[in-house]
mmCIF file of C-alpha atoms and ligand atoms in Angstrom:
data_model
loop_
_atom_site.group_PDB
_atom_site.id
_atom_site.type_symbol
_atom_site.label_atom_id
_atom_site.label_comp_id
_atom_site.label_asym_id
_atom_site.label_seq_id
_atom_site.Cartn_x
_atom_site.Cartn_y
_atom_site.Cartn_z
ATOM 1 C CA UNK J 23 0.000 0.000 0.000
ATOM 2 C CA UNK J 24 2.770 2.452 1.052
ATOM 3 C CA UNK J 25 4.739 1.581 -2.084
ATOM 4 C CA UNK J 26 1.688 2.288 -4.277
ATOM 5 C CA UNK J 27 1.128 5.640 -2.567
ATOM 6 C CA UNK J 28 4.813 6.487 -3.079
ATOM 7 C CA UNK J 29 4.602 5.679 -6.789
ATOM 8 C CA UNK J 30 1.412 7.748 -7.075
ATOM 9 C CA UNK J 31 3.162 10.721 -5.433
ATOM 10 C CA UNK J 32 6.150 10.394 -7.785
ATOM 11 C CA UNK J 33 3.751 10.143 -10.748
ATOM 12 C CA UNK J 34 1.900 13.298 -9.690
ATOM 13 C CA UNK J 35 5.204 15.150 -9.254
ATOM 14 C CA UNK J 36 6.312 14.074 -12.730
ATOM 15 C CA UNK J 37 3.016 15.242 -14.225
ATOM 16 C CA UNK J 38 3.311 18.599 -12.435
ATOM 17 C CA UNK J 39 6.920 18.903 -13.660
ATOM 18 C CA UNK J 40 5.954 18.129 -17.220
ATOM 19 C CA UNK J 41 3.157 20.682 -17.098
ATOM 20 C CA UNK J 42 5.620 23.361 -16.001
ATOM 21 C CA UNK J 43 7.945 22.466 -18.868
ATOM 22 C CA UNK J 44 5.064 22.441 -21.310
ATOM 23 C CA UNK J 45 4.284 26.090 -20.556
ATOM 24 C CA UNK J 46 5.202 28.115 -23.600
ATOM 25 C CA UNK J 47 7.066 31.374 -24.019
ATOM 26 C CA UNK J 48 4.479 34.108 -24.593
ATOM 27 C CA UNK J 49 5.399 36.549 -27.356
ATOM 28 C CA UNK J 50 4.138 39.980 -26.320
ATOM 29 C CA UNK J 51 2.617 42.519 -28.665
ATOM 30 C CA UNK J 52 4.476 45.633 -29.742
ATOM 31 C CA UNK J 53 3.665 48.463 -27.313
ATOM 32 C CA UNK J 54 0.924 50.844 -28.400
ATOM 33 C CA UNK J 55 2.705 54.144 -27.756
ATOM 34 C CA UNK J 56 -0.265 56.264 -28.830
ATOM 35 C CA UNK J 57 -2.691 55.134 -26.128
ATOM 36 C CA UNK J 58 -3.633 56.734 -22.827
ATOM 37 C CA UNK J 59 -4.521 60.119 -21.399
ATOM 38 C CA UNK J 60 -2.026 62.983 -21.032
ATOM 39 C CA UNK J 61 0.825 62.646 -18.539
ATOM 40 C CA UNK J 62 -0.795 65.320 -16.344
ATOM 41 C CA UNK J 63 -4.130 63.478 -16.338
ATOM 42 C CA UNK J 64 -2.383 60.194 -15.514
ATOM 43 C CA UNK J 65 -0.738 61.921 -12.539
ATOM 44 C CA UNK J 66 -4.088 63.406 -11.497
ATOM 45 C CA UNK J 67 -5.702 59.945 -11.595
ATOM 46 C CA UNK J 68 -2.888 57.984 -9.919
ATOM 47 C CA UNK J 69 -4.105 56.310 -6.741
ATOM 48 C CA UNK J 70 -3.869 52.971 -4.991
ATOM 49 C CA UNK J 71 -6.758 50.703 -6.001
ATOM 50 C CA UNK J 72 -7.349 47.443 -4.113
ATOM 51 C CA UNK J 73 -10.463 46.083 -5.833
ATOM 52 C CA UNK J 74 -10.212 44.258 -9.141
ATOM 53 C CA UNK J 75 -12.758 42.962 -11.653
ATOM 54 C CA UNK J 76 -12.752 39.204 -12.244
ATOM 55 C CA UNK J 77 -11.356 39.507 -15.766
ATOM 56 C CA UNK J 78 -7.965 38.527 -17.246
ATOM 57 C CA UNK J 79 -5.789 41.199 -18.834
ATOM 58 C CA UNK J 80 -5.863 41.311 -22.630
ATOM 59 C CA UNK J 81 -2.543 40.427 -24.294
ATOM 60 C CA UNK J 82 -2.208 44.020 -25.531
ATOM 61 C CA UNK J 83 -2.739 45.425 -22.022
ATOM 62 C CA UNK J 84 -0.241 42.956 -20.529
ATOM 63 C CA UNK J 85 2.275 43.767 -23.271
ATOM 64 C CA UNK J 86 1.901 47.519 -22.825
ATOM 65 C CA UNK J 87 2.014 47.211 -19.032
ATOM 66 C CA UNK J 88 5.361 45.366 -19.082
ATOM 67 C CA UNK J 89 6.900 47.647 -21.677
ATOM 68 C CA UNK J 90 5.793 50.708 -19.686
ATOM 69 C CA UNK J 91 7.092 49.158 -16.458
ATOM 70 C CA UNK J 92 10.626 48.395 -17.600
ATOM 71 C CA UNK J 93 10.718 47.654 -21.314
ATOM 72 C CA UNK J 94 13.381 48.756 -23.779
ATOM 73 C CA UNK J 95 12.562 52.192 -25.195
ATOM 74 C CA UNK J 96 15.892 52.791 -26.989
ATOM 75 C CA UNK J 97 16.667 49.499 -28.758
ATOM 76 C CA UNK J 98 19.864 50.862 -30.345
ATOM 77 C CA UNK J 99 21.477 51.097 -26.880
ATOM 78 C CA UNK J 100 19.238 48.697 -24.924
ATOM 79 C CA UNK J 101 18.139 51.308 -22.377
ATOM 80 C CA UNK J 102 14.811 51.052 -20.550
ATOM 81 C CA UNK J 103 11.633 53.026 -19.732
ATOM 82 C CA UNK J 104 12.830 53.070 -16.092
ATOM 83 C CA UNK J 105 16.223 54.573 -15.242
ATOM 84 C CA UNK J 106 18.603 52.590 -13.036
ATOM 85 C CA UNK J 107 21.717 53.669 -11.168
ATOM 86 C CA UNK J 108 24.742 53.362 -13.497
ATOM 87 C CA UNK J 109 22.336 51.645 -15.929
ATOM 88 C CA UNK J 110 22.604 48.505 -13.798
ATOM 89 C CA UNK J 111 19.187 47.251 -15.021
ATOM 90 C CA UNK J 112 18.954 45.111 -11.899
ATOM 91 C CA UNK J 113 15.155 45.008 -11.548
ATOM 92 C CA UNK J 114 13.400 41.997 -13.103
ATOM 93 C CA UNK J 115 9.662 41.556 -13.382
ATOM 94 C CA UNK J 116 8.033 38.227 -12.543
ATOM 95 C CA UNK J 117 4.467 37.979 -13.802
ATOM 96 C CA UNK J 118 2.279 35.873 -11.483
ATOM 97 C CA UNK J 119 -1.039 34.732 -12.918
ATOM 98 C CA UNK J 120 -3.562 31.930 -12.319
ATOM 99 C CA UNK J 121 -1.865 29.691 -14.911
ATOM 100 C CA UNK J 122 1.621 30.195 -13.481
ATOM 101 C CA UNK J 123 4.516 32.613 -13.243
ATOM 102 C CA UNK J 124 6.692 34.018 -16.033
ATOM 103 C CA UNK J 125 9.820 36.167 -16.227
ATOM 104 C CA UNK J 126 9.609 39.251 -18.456
ATOM 105 C CA UNK J 127 12.444 39.239 -20.979
ATOM 106 C CA UNK J 128 12.647 42.901 -22.019
ATOM 107 C CA UNK J 129 15.133 42.324 -24.850
ATOM 108 C CA UNK J 130 12.845 39.873 -26.634
ATOM 109 C CA UNK J 131 9.674 41.491 -25.216
ATOM 110 C CA UNK J 132 8.377 38.064 -24.206
ATOM 111 C CA UNK J 133 7.427 36.058 -21.123
ATOM 112 C CA UNK J 134 9.535 33.024 -20.227
ATOM 113 C CA UNK J 135 7.832 30.301 -18.126
ATOM 114 C CA UNK J 136 9.080 29.819 -14.558
ATOM 115 C CA UNK J 137 6.443 27.659 -12.841
ATOM 116 C CA UNK J 138 2.893 26.486 -13.433
ATOM 117 C CA UNK J 139 1.968 27.386 -9.843
ATOM 118 C CA UNK J 140 -0.349 30.300 -9.106
ATOM 119 C CA UNK J 141 1.845 32.426 -6.815
ATOM 120 C CA UNK J 142 -0.593 35.313 -6.315
ATOM 121 C CA UNK J 143 -1.337 34.039 -2.789
ATOM 122 C CA UNK J 144 2.409 34.162 -1.982
ATOM 123 C CA UNK J 145 2.416 37.790 -3.089
ATOM 124 C CA UNK J 146 -0.807 38.449 -1.132
ATOM 125 C CA UNK J 147 0.645 37.163 2.155
ATOM 126 C CA UNK J 148 -2.663 37.651 3.971
ATOM 127 C CA UNK J 149 -3.995 40.661 2.013
ATOM 128 C CA UNK J 150 -6.507 38.387 0.291
ATOM 129 C CA UNK J 151 -7.879 40.983 -2.156
ATOM 130 C CA UNK J 152 -4.552 40.712 -4.022
ATOM 131 C CA UNK J 153 -5.578 37.305 -5.422
ATOM 132 C CA UNK J 154 -8.552 38.968 -7.188
ATOM 133 C CA UNK J 155 -6.074 40.745 -9.496
ATOM 134 C CA UNK J 156 -5.441 38.713 -12.677
ATOM 135 C CA UNK J 157 -1.760 39.693 -12.609
ATOM 136 C CA UNK J 158 0.684 40.380 -9.793
ATOM 137 C CA UNK J 159 3.993 41.834 -10.928
ATOM 138 C CA UNK J 160 6.764 40.925 -8.488
ATOM 139 C CA UNK J 161 9.769 43.251 -8.733
ATOM 140 C CA UNK J 162 12.965 41.346 -8.019
ATOM 141 C CA UNK J 163 16.381 42.956 -7.646
ATOM 142 C CA UNK J 164 19.517 41.065 -8.625
ATOM 143 C CA UNK J 165 22.230 42.487 -6.366
ATOM 144 C CA UNK J 166 24.895 40.709 -8.461
ATOM 145 C CA UNK J 167 24.322 43.254 -11.238
ATOM 146 C CA UNK J 168 25.822 46.049 -9.150
ATOM 147 C CA UNK J 169 29.517 46.461 -9.865
ATOM 148 C CA UNK J 170 29.974 47.455 -6.190
ATOM 149 C CA UNK J 171 28.461 44.159 -5.025
ATOM 150 C CA UNK J 172 25.860 43.790 -2.264
ATOM 151 C CA UNK J 173 26.120 46.402 0.497
ATOM 152 C CA UNK J 174 23.835 48.823 2.355
ATOM 153 C CA UNK J 175 24.311 51.575 -0.232
ATOM 154 C CA UNK J 176 23.548 49.223 -3.109
ATOM 155 C CA UNK J 177 20.382 48.013 -1.367
ATOM 156 C CA UNK J 178 19.195 51.617 -1.027
ATOM 157 C CA UNK J 179 19.918 52.176 -4.708
ATOM 158 C CA UNK J 180 17.973 49.016 -5.573
ATOM 159 C CA UNK J 181 14.994 50.290 -3.572
ATOM 160 C CA UNK J 182 15.079 53.577 -5.521
ATOM 161 C CA UNK J 183 15.253 51.757 -8.854
ATOM 162 C CA UNK J 184 12.395 49.409 -7.882
ATOM 163 C CA UNK J 185 10.275 52.393 -6.808
ATOM 164 C CA UNK J 186 10.667 53.943 -10.239
ATOM 165 C CA UNK J 187 9.567 50.735 -11.992
ATOM 166 C CA UNK J 188 6.583 50.566 -9.654
ATOM 167 C CA UNK J 189 5.676 54.179 -10.445
ATOM 168 C CA UNK J 190 5.911 53.438 -14.184
ATOM 169 C CA UNK J 191 3.360 50.684 -13.559
ATOM 170 C CA UNK J 192 1.140 53.064 -11.573
ATOM 171 C CA UNK J 193 1.192 55.772 -14.247
ATOM 172 C CA UNK J 194 0.546 53.283 -17.059
ATOM 173 C CA UNK J 195 -2.434 51.991 -15.077
ATOM 174 C CA UNK J 196 -3.907 55.389 -14.225
ATOM 175 C CA UNK J 197 -3.300 56.623 -17.765
ATOM 176 C CA UNK J 198 -4.772 53.594 -19.518
ATOM 177 C CA UNK J 199 -7.729 52.690 -17.289
ATOM 178 C CA UNK J 200 -6.223 49.890 -15.192
ATOM 179 C CA UNK J 201 -5.939 49.499 -11.426
ATOM 180 C CA UNK J 202 -2.881 48.872 -9.254
ATOM 181 C CA UNK J 203 -1.270 49.469 -5.854
ATOM 182 C CA UNK J 204 2.419 49.326 -4.907
ATOM 183 C CA UNK J 205 3.014 46.769 -2.138
ATOM 184 C CA UNK J 206 5.893 45.856 0.109
ATOM 185 C CA UNK J 207 3.948 43.014 1.736
ATOM 186 C CA UNK J 208 4.667 39.529 0.320
ATOM 187 C CA UNK J 209 5.866 36.096 1.372
ATOM 188 C CA UNK J 210 9.457 36.594 0.253
ATOM 189 C CA UNK J 211 10.626 33.126 1.309
ATOM 190 C CA UNK J 212 7.910 31.371 -0.715
ATOM 191 C CA UNK J 213 8.433 33.616 -3.731
ATOM 192 C CA UNK J 214 12.195 33.051 -3.560
ATOM 193 C CA UNK J 215 11.687 29.298 -3.564
ATOM 194 C CA UNK J 216 8.914 29.080 -6.153
ATOM 195 C CA UNK J 217 10.400 31.637 -8.548
ATOM 196 C CA UNK J 218 13.725 29.741 -8.273
ATOM 197 C CA UNK J 219 15.612 32.899 -7.322
ATOM 198 C CA UNK J 220 19.351 32.786 -6.687
ATOM 199 C CA UNK J 221 20.974 34.009 -3.461
ATOM 200 C CA UNK J 222 21.641 37.421 -5.048
ATOM 201 C CA UNK J 223 17.996 37.947 -6.080
ATOM 202 C CA UNK J 224 15.573 39.632 -3.652
ATOM 203 C CA UNK J 225 11.829 40.274 -4.085
ATOM 204 C CA UNK J 226 11.534 43.986 -3.240
ATOM 205 C CA UNK J 227 8.063 45.261 -4.228
ATOM 206 C CA UNK J 228 4.968 44.030 -6.021
ATOM 207 C CA UNK J 229 2.084 45.504 -7.956
ATOM 208 C CA UNK J 230 -1.213 43.641 -8.389
ATOM 209 C CA UNK J 231 -2.752 44.819 -11.690
ATOM 210 C CA UNK J 232 -6.237 44.409 -13.110
ATOM 211 C CA UNK J 233 -9.297 46.246 -14.284
ATOM 212 C CA UNK J 234 -11.090 48.333 -11.673
ATOM 213 C CA UNK J 235 -14.321 46.827 -10.347
HETATM 214 C C1 LIG C 316 6.932 51.153 -0.683
HETATM 215 C C2 LIG C 316 5.441 51.015 -0.538
HETATM 216 C C3 LIG C 316 4.912 49.876 0.065
HETATM 217 C C4 LIG C 316 3.524 49.723 0.173
HETATM 218 N N1 LIG C 316 3.023 48.551 0.665
HETATM 219 C C5 LIG C 316 1.689 48.364 0.676
HETATM 220 C C6 LIG C 316 1.154 47.110 1.091
HETATM 221 O O1 LIG C 316 1.879 46.180 1.434
HETATM 222 N N2 LIG C 316 -0.189 46.944 1.059
HETATM 223 C C7 LIG C 316 -1.030 47.945 0.654
HETATM 224 O O2 LIG C 316 -2.241 47.735 0.647
HETATM 225 N N3 LIG C 316 -0.547 49.156 0.255
HETATM 226 C C8 LIG C 316 0.775 49.376 0.244
HETATM 227 N N4 LIG C 316 1.282 50.569 -0.192
HETATM 228 C C9 LIG C 316 0.357 51.617 -0.689
HETATM 229 C C10 LIG C 316 0.192 52.764 0.304
HETATM 230 O O3 LIG C 316 -0.582 52.346 1.397
HETATM 231 C C11 LIG C 316 -0.471 53.942 -0.434
HETATM 232 O O4 LIG C 316 0.373 54.367 -1.480
HETATM 233 C C12 LIG C 316 -0.730 55.102 0.506
HETATM 234 O O5 LIG C 316 -1.748 54.775 1.433
HETATM 235 C C13 LIG C 316 -1.153 56.369 -0.225
HETATM 236 O O6 LIG C 316 -2.296 56.125 -1.062
HETATM 237 P P1 LIG C 316 -2.279 56.437 -2.629
HETATM 238 O O7 LIG C 316 -1.293 55.476 -3.271
HETATM 239 O O8 LIG C 316 -3.686 56.185 -3.107
HETATM 240 O O9 LIG C 316 -1.836 57.846 -2.809
HETATM 241 C C14 LIG C 316 2.654 50.756 -0.279
HETATM 242 C C15 LIG C 316 3.203 51.909 -0.859
HETATM 243 C C16 LIG C 316 4.567 52.036 -1.004
HETATM 244 C C17 LIG C 316 5.116 53.274 -1.671
#
């Protein structure tokens, strides 16, 4: 009996593993740079919203959101919509959705599969309304990208850079009719494990994103 249960558990693990591998890279759409209200109106509308409609983001909205957050806006030099100290580009975006989590690859403007687990509850960490959002963007800093290495000054710099990415998200949302809130709360240990982060990578902020209710 125990042996059968063991085999069943191994079988289920294998199936789960295969499912994760079977997740496909998602090619994002080119950003629509004409959309949205004026910058001043986006600033006037910017606010934290914590209620989300039960509706997935369209591929165009997801594509535009990620490009606005930290996409490449000067392809000839590879620079981004968000500045970073010494152009370290140390903030990565993990996209947590019901079907699993992906890593945003800005260079290819695509989403690379990480896990088939829904990690929105790990980002919620008790603030249950977060799981109503179809997408939670987890901002992860890779301290190894700083030439100075990991120290108190570099951590402060990383926090500044993450804040700018988060504000890009907020202004895209207020300017294009979506809802978001910047959050420091999250289960960092679970996210670190499930997103397969290395010892130099730290979850630093997150932004649930959806349509307002
Ligand atoms: C660094 C940072 C961390 C935050 N963490 C949370 C959080 O964990 N949960 C939450 O509901 N709001 C969080 N907020 C949102 C603030 O509560 C919110 O910005 C503040 O109340 C002002 O409201 P406003 O954004 O509508 O102007 C955070 C904001 C910042 C800037």
